[in-house]
Amino acid sequence: MDKKDVQKILVALDEVYGTSKEGFLHFADWQLLLAIMLSAQSTDKQVYAVLPKLWERFSKIEQMAEAPVEEIETYIKSIGLYKSKAKNMKKCCQQIIEEFNGKVPMTVNELVNLAGVGRKSATLFLADAYNIPGVTVDTHVLRISKRLGWAKGNNPVQVEKELMEVLPKENWNRINFQLIYHGRDICMARKCYCDRCFLKECCESIGVSDN
């Protein structure tokens, strides 16, 4: 795919899905990180629903670090994998306090050493919190970028590197939510609705129905 086709797709994505998204409710950097952790394998809608009461109870990082895991669980029971997430939330806050003086670190390498924080969550946090450019690769981004011919890698790290070479830096932070929206509505894993896809003129995989 040449640069002109890449640019056409990026312009179309901007027009249809916008260049910014609604962020998670938070009043501190650690709360944003935990909200992103909660969103893994859960919908944003589910996360939005639990955050007001969660932050009302845990307004300070020390409160989360000192709370019983069972209490944390009661606030996030509607979230997928809530038991393991509650443990990670507590441990993560303890690490931030003990290792980083209560301030969330600002590099991917440091973030991924926190409990429950993977590369995807780390990159997304840095983008949302500080607008630090980074490509966040989830299943939608992995699938659609390969279908478009932007990447050939089979794992998120490989695809992240490829997309950073293909895409202009100013598009890195928003490509994630744009392709998530596109993947939920049109370019799904098991079925592509190519007949109504506004990217079909530039797509290398018209009619693909699986990964």
CSV table of C-alpha atoms in Angstrom, one decimal:
chain,number,residue,atom,x,y,z
A,1,MET,CA,0.0,0.0,0.0
A,2,ASP,CA,1.4,3.4,-1.0
A,3,LYS,CA,1.4,6.5,1.2
A,4,LYS,CA,-1.5,8.1,-0.7
A,5,ASP,CA,-3.8,5.1,0.1
A,6,VAL,CA,-2.6,5.2,3.8
A,7,GLN,CA,-3.4,8.9,3.9
A,8,LYS,CA,-6.9,8.4,2.3
A,9,ILE,CA,-7.7,5.8,5.0
A,10,LEU,CA,-6.5,8.0,7.8
A,11,VAL,CA,-8.5,11.0,6.6
A,12,ALA,CA,-11.6,8.8,6.3
A,13,LEU,CA,-11.2,7.4,9.8
A,14,ASP,CA,-10.8,10.9,11.2
A,15,GLU,CA,-14.0,12.0,9.4
A,16,VAL,CA,-16.1,9.0,10.5
A,17,TYR,CA,-14.8,8.3,14.0
A,18,GLY,CA,-13.3,11.7,15.0
A,19,THR,CA,-9.8,12.5,16.4
A,20,SER,CA,-10.6,12.3,20.1
A,21,LYS,CA,-12.6,10.0,22.4
A,22,GLU,CA,-14.3,10.3,25.7
A,23,GLY,CA,-11.9,9.5,28.5
A,24,PHE,CA,-12.5,7.5,31.7
A,25,LEU,CA,-13.6,9.5,34.8
A,26,HIS,CA,-10.5,10.2,36.9
A,27,PHE,CA,-9.1,12.8,39.2
A,28,ALA,CA,-5.5,11.6,39.4
A,29,ASP,CA,-3.1,9.7,37.1
A,30,TRP,CA,-3.2,6.5,39.1
A,31,GLN,CA,-7.0,6.4,38.8
A,32,LEU,CA,-6.8,6.7,35.0
A,33,LEU,CA,-4.3,3.8,35.0
A,34,LEU,CA,-6.6,1.6,37.0
A,35,ALA,CA,-9.6,2.5,34.8
A,36,ILE,CA,-7.6,1.4,31.8
A,37,MET,CA,-6.7,-1.8,33.6
A,38,LEU,CA,-10.4,-2.4,34.3
A,39,SER,CA,-11.3,-1.9,30.6
A,40,ALA,CA,-9.3,-5.0,29.6
A,41,GLN,CA,-11.8,-7.7,28.4
A,42,SER,CA,-14.7,-5.4,29.4
A,43,THR,CA,-16.7,-2.7,27.7
A,44,ASP,CA,-16.1,1.0,28.2
A,45,LYS,CA,-19.8,1.2,29.3
A,46,GLN,CA,-19.2,-1.3,32.1
A,47,VAL,CA,-16.2,0.7,33.3
A,48,TYR,CA,-18.0,4.1,33.1
A,49,ALA,CA,-20.7,2.6,35.3
A,50,VAL,CA,-18.5,1.6,38.2
A,51,LEU,CA,-16.0,4.5,38.3
A,52,PRO,CA,-18.1,7.2,40.2
A,53,LYS,CA,-18.6,5.1,43.3
A,54,LEU,CA,-15.2,3.6,43.1
A,55,TRP,CA,-13.5,7.0,43.1
A,56,GLU,CA,-15.8,8.2,45.8
A,57,ARG,CA,-14.6,5.5,48.1
A,58,PHE,CA,-11.0,5.5,46.9
A,59,SER,CA,-10.1,9.2,46.4
A,60,LYS,CA,-6.5,8.6,47.5
A,61,ILE,CA,-4.0,6.0,46.3
A,62,GLU,CA,-3.2,5.1,49.8
A,63,GLN,CA,-6.8,4.1,50.4
A,64,MET,CA,-6.7,1.6,47.5
A,65,ALA,CA,-3.3,0.3,48.6
A,66,GLU,CA,-4.5,-0.4,52.1
A,67,ALA,CA,-8.0,-1.7,51.4
A,68,PRO,CA,-8.9,-5.4,51.6
A,69,VAL,CA,-9.1,-7.0,48.2
A,70,GLU,CA,-12.6,-8.2,49.0
A,71,GLU,CA,-13.8,-4.6,49.5
A,72,ILE,CA,-12.3,-3.5,46.2
A,73,GLU,CA,-14.1,-6.4,44.6
A,74,THR,CA,-17.5,-5.2,45.7
A,75,TYR,CA,-17.1,-2.0,43.7
A,76,ILE,CA,-16.1,-3.8,40.4
A,77,LYS,CA,-18.2,-7.0,40.5
A,78,SER,CA,-19.8,-6.1,37.2
A,79,ILE,CA,-16.5,-6.0,35.4
A,80,GLY,CA,-14.9,-9.0,33.7
A,81,LEU,CA,-12.2,-10.8,35.7
A,82,TYR,CA,-13.0,-8.6,38.7
A,83,LYS,CA,-11.3,-10.8,41.3
A,84,SER,CA,-7.9,-10.8,39.6
A,85,LYS,CA,-8.3,-7.1,38.7
A,86,ALA,CA,-9.0,-6.2,42.3
A,87,LYS,CA,-5.8,-7.9,43.4
A,88,ASN,CA,-3.8,-6.2,40.7
A,89,MET,CA,-5.3,-2.8,41.5
A,90,LYS,CA,-4.3,-3.1,45.2
A,91,LYS,CA,-0.8,-4.3,44.3
A,92,CYS,CA,-0.3,-1.7,41.6
A,93,CYS,CA,-1.1,1.1,44.0
A,94,GLN,CA,1.3,-0.4,46.6
A,95,GLN,CA,4.1,-0.5,43.9
A,96,ILE,CA,3.4,3.1,42.8
A,97,ILE,CA,3.7,4.3,46.4
A,98,GLU,CA,6.7,2.2,47.4
A,99,GLU,CA,8.7,2.4,44.2
A,100,PHE,CA,7.7,5.7,42.6
A,101,ASN,CA,6.7,7.9,45.5
A,102,GLY,CA,3.1,7.8,44.6
A,103,LYS,CA,3.5,9.1,41.1
A,104,VAL,CA,2.7,6.8,38.1
A,105,PRO,CA,5.9,6.3,36.0
A,106,MET,CA,6.0,7.8,32.5
A,107,THR,CA,7.8,5.1,30.5
A,108,VAL,CA,6.4,1.9,29.1
A,109,ASN,CA,9.3,-0.1,30.5
A,110,GLU,CA,8.5,1.0,34.1
A,111,LEU,CA,4.7,0.8,33.7
A,112,VAL,CA,4.8,-2.9,32.5
A,113,ASN,CA,6.5,-3.8,35.8
A,114,LEU,CA,3.4,-2.8,37.7
A,115,ALA,CA,0.8,-5.4,38.6
A,116,GLY,CA,-1.8,-5.9,35.9
A,117,VAL,CA,-0.3,-3.5,33.4
A,118,GLY,CA,0.6,-4.9,30.0
A,119,ARG,CA,2.2,-3.1,27.1
A,120,LYS,CA,-1.2,-2.2,25.6
A,121,SER,CA,-2.4,-0.6,28.9
A,122,ALA,CA,0.9,1.2,29.4
A,123,THR,CA,0.9,2.7,25.9
A,124,LEU,CA,-2.8,3.7,26.2
A,125,PHE,CA,-2.2,5.3,29.6
A,126,LEU,CA,0.7,7.4,28.3
A,127,ALA,CA,-1.3,8.6,25.3
A,128,ASP,CA,-4.4,9.5,27.4
A,129,ALA,CA,-2.6,11.0,30.4
A,130,TYR,CA,0.3,12.8,28.7
A,131,ASN,CA,-0.4,12.7,25.0
A,132,ILE,CA,2.8,10.8,24.5
A,133,PRO,CA,2.7,9.2,21.0
A,134,GLY,CA,2.3,5.5,20.9
A,135,VAL,CA,0.5,2.8,18.9
A,136,THR,CA,-1.8,0.6,21.1
A,137,VAL,CA,-2.4,-2.8,19.5
A,138,ASP,CA,-5.4,-4.8,20.6
A,139,THR,CA,-7.2,-7.6,18.7
A,140,HIS,CA,-9.1,-5.1,16.5
A,141,VAL,CA,-5.9,-3.1,15.6
A,142,LEU,CA,-4.0,-6.4,14.9
A,143,ARG,CA,-6.7,-7.8,12.7
A,144,ILE,CA,-7.6,-4.7,10.7
A,145,SER,CA,-4.1,-3.4,10.2
A,146,LYS,CA,-3.2,-6.8,8.6
A,147,ARG,CA,-6.3,-6.7,6.4
A,148,LEU,CA,-5.4,-3.2,5.2
A,149,GLY,CA,-1.9,-4.3,4.4
A,150,TRP,CA,-0.3,-2.1,6.9
A,151,ALA,CA,1.3,-4.9,8.9
A,152,LYS,CA,2.2,-8.6,8.6
A,153,GLY,CA,3.3,-9.5,12.1
A,154,ASN,CA,1.4,-12.1,14.2
A,155,ASN,CA,1.8,-10.5,17.6
A,156,PRO,CA,1.1,-7.0,19.0
A,157,VAL,CA,4.7,-6.0,19.5
A,158,GLN,CA,5.6,-6.8,15.8
A,159,VAL,CA,2.5,-5.0,14.6
A,160,GLU,CA,3.2,-2.0,16.8
A,161,LYS,CA,6.6,-1.6,15.3
A,162,GLU,CA,5.2,-1.9,11.7
A,163,LEU,CA,2.5,0.6,12.3
A,164,MET,CA,4.9,3.1,13.8
A,165,GLU,CA,6.8,3.0,10.4
A,166,VAL,CA,3.6,3.2,8.3
A,167,LEU,CA,1.6,5.8,10.1
A,168,PRO,CA,2.4,9.4,10.7
A,169,LYS,CA,3.2,10.1,14.4
A,170,GLU,CA,0.3,12.4,14.8
A,171,ASN,CA,-2.1,9.5,14.1
A,172,TRP,CA,-0.6,7.0,16.5
A,173,ASN,CA,-2.7,7.8,19.6
A,174,ARG,CA,-6.0,7.8,17.8
A,175,ILE,CA,-5.6,4.8,15.5
A,176,ASN,CA,-6.5,2.5,18.4
A,177,PHE,CA,-9.9,3.7,19.1
A,178,GLN,CA,-10.7,4.4,15.5
A,179,LEU,CA,-9.9,0.8,14.5
A,180,ILE,CA,-11.8,-0.5,17.6
A,181,TYR,CA,-14.9,1.3,16.4
A,182,HIS,CA,-14.4,0.1,12.9
A,183,GLY,CA,-13.8,-3.5,14.1
A,184,ARG,CA,-17.0,-3.5,16.2
A,185,ASP,CA,-19.2,-2.1,13.5
A,186,ILE,CA,-17.9,-3.2,10.1
A,187,CYS,CA,-14.6,-5.1,10.0
A,188,MET,CA,-15.4,-7.9,12.5
A,189,ALA,CA,-13.3,-11.0,13.1
A,190,ARG,CA,-15.7,-13.5,11.6
A,191,LYS,CA,-17.5,-11.3,9.1
A,192,CYS,CA,-16.6,-8.2,7.1
A,193,TYR,CA,-19.3,-6.0,5.9
A,194,CYS,CA,-17.3,-4.8,2.9
A,195,ASP,CA,-20.4,-3.7,1.0
A,196,ARG,CA,-20.8,-0.8,3.5
A,197,CYS,CA,-17.2,-0.2,4.4
A,198,PHE,CA,-15.9,3.3,3.5
A,199,LEU,CA,-12.4,1.9,3.3
A,200,LYS,CA,-13.0,-0.7,0.7
A,201,GLU,CA,-11.4,1.2,-2.2
A,202,CYS,CA,-8.1,1.1,-0.4
A,203,CYS,CA,-8.3,-2.2,1.3
A,204,GLU,CA,-6.2,-5.2,0.3
A,205,SER,CA,-8.5,-7.8,1.8
A,206,ILE,CA,-12.0,-7.3,0.4
A,207,GLY,CA,-14.2,-10.2,1.4
A,208,VAL,CA,-11.9,-11.6,4.1
A,209,SER,CA,-14.0,-13.4,6.8
A,210,ASP,CA,-11.5,-14.6,9.3
A,211,ASN,CA,-8.1,-13.8,10.8
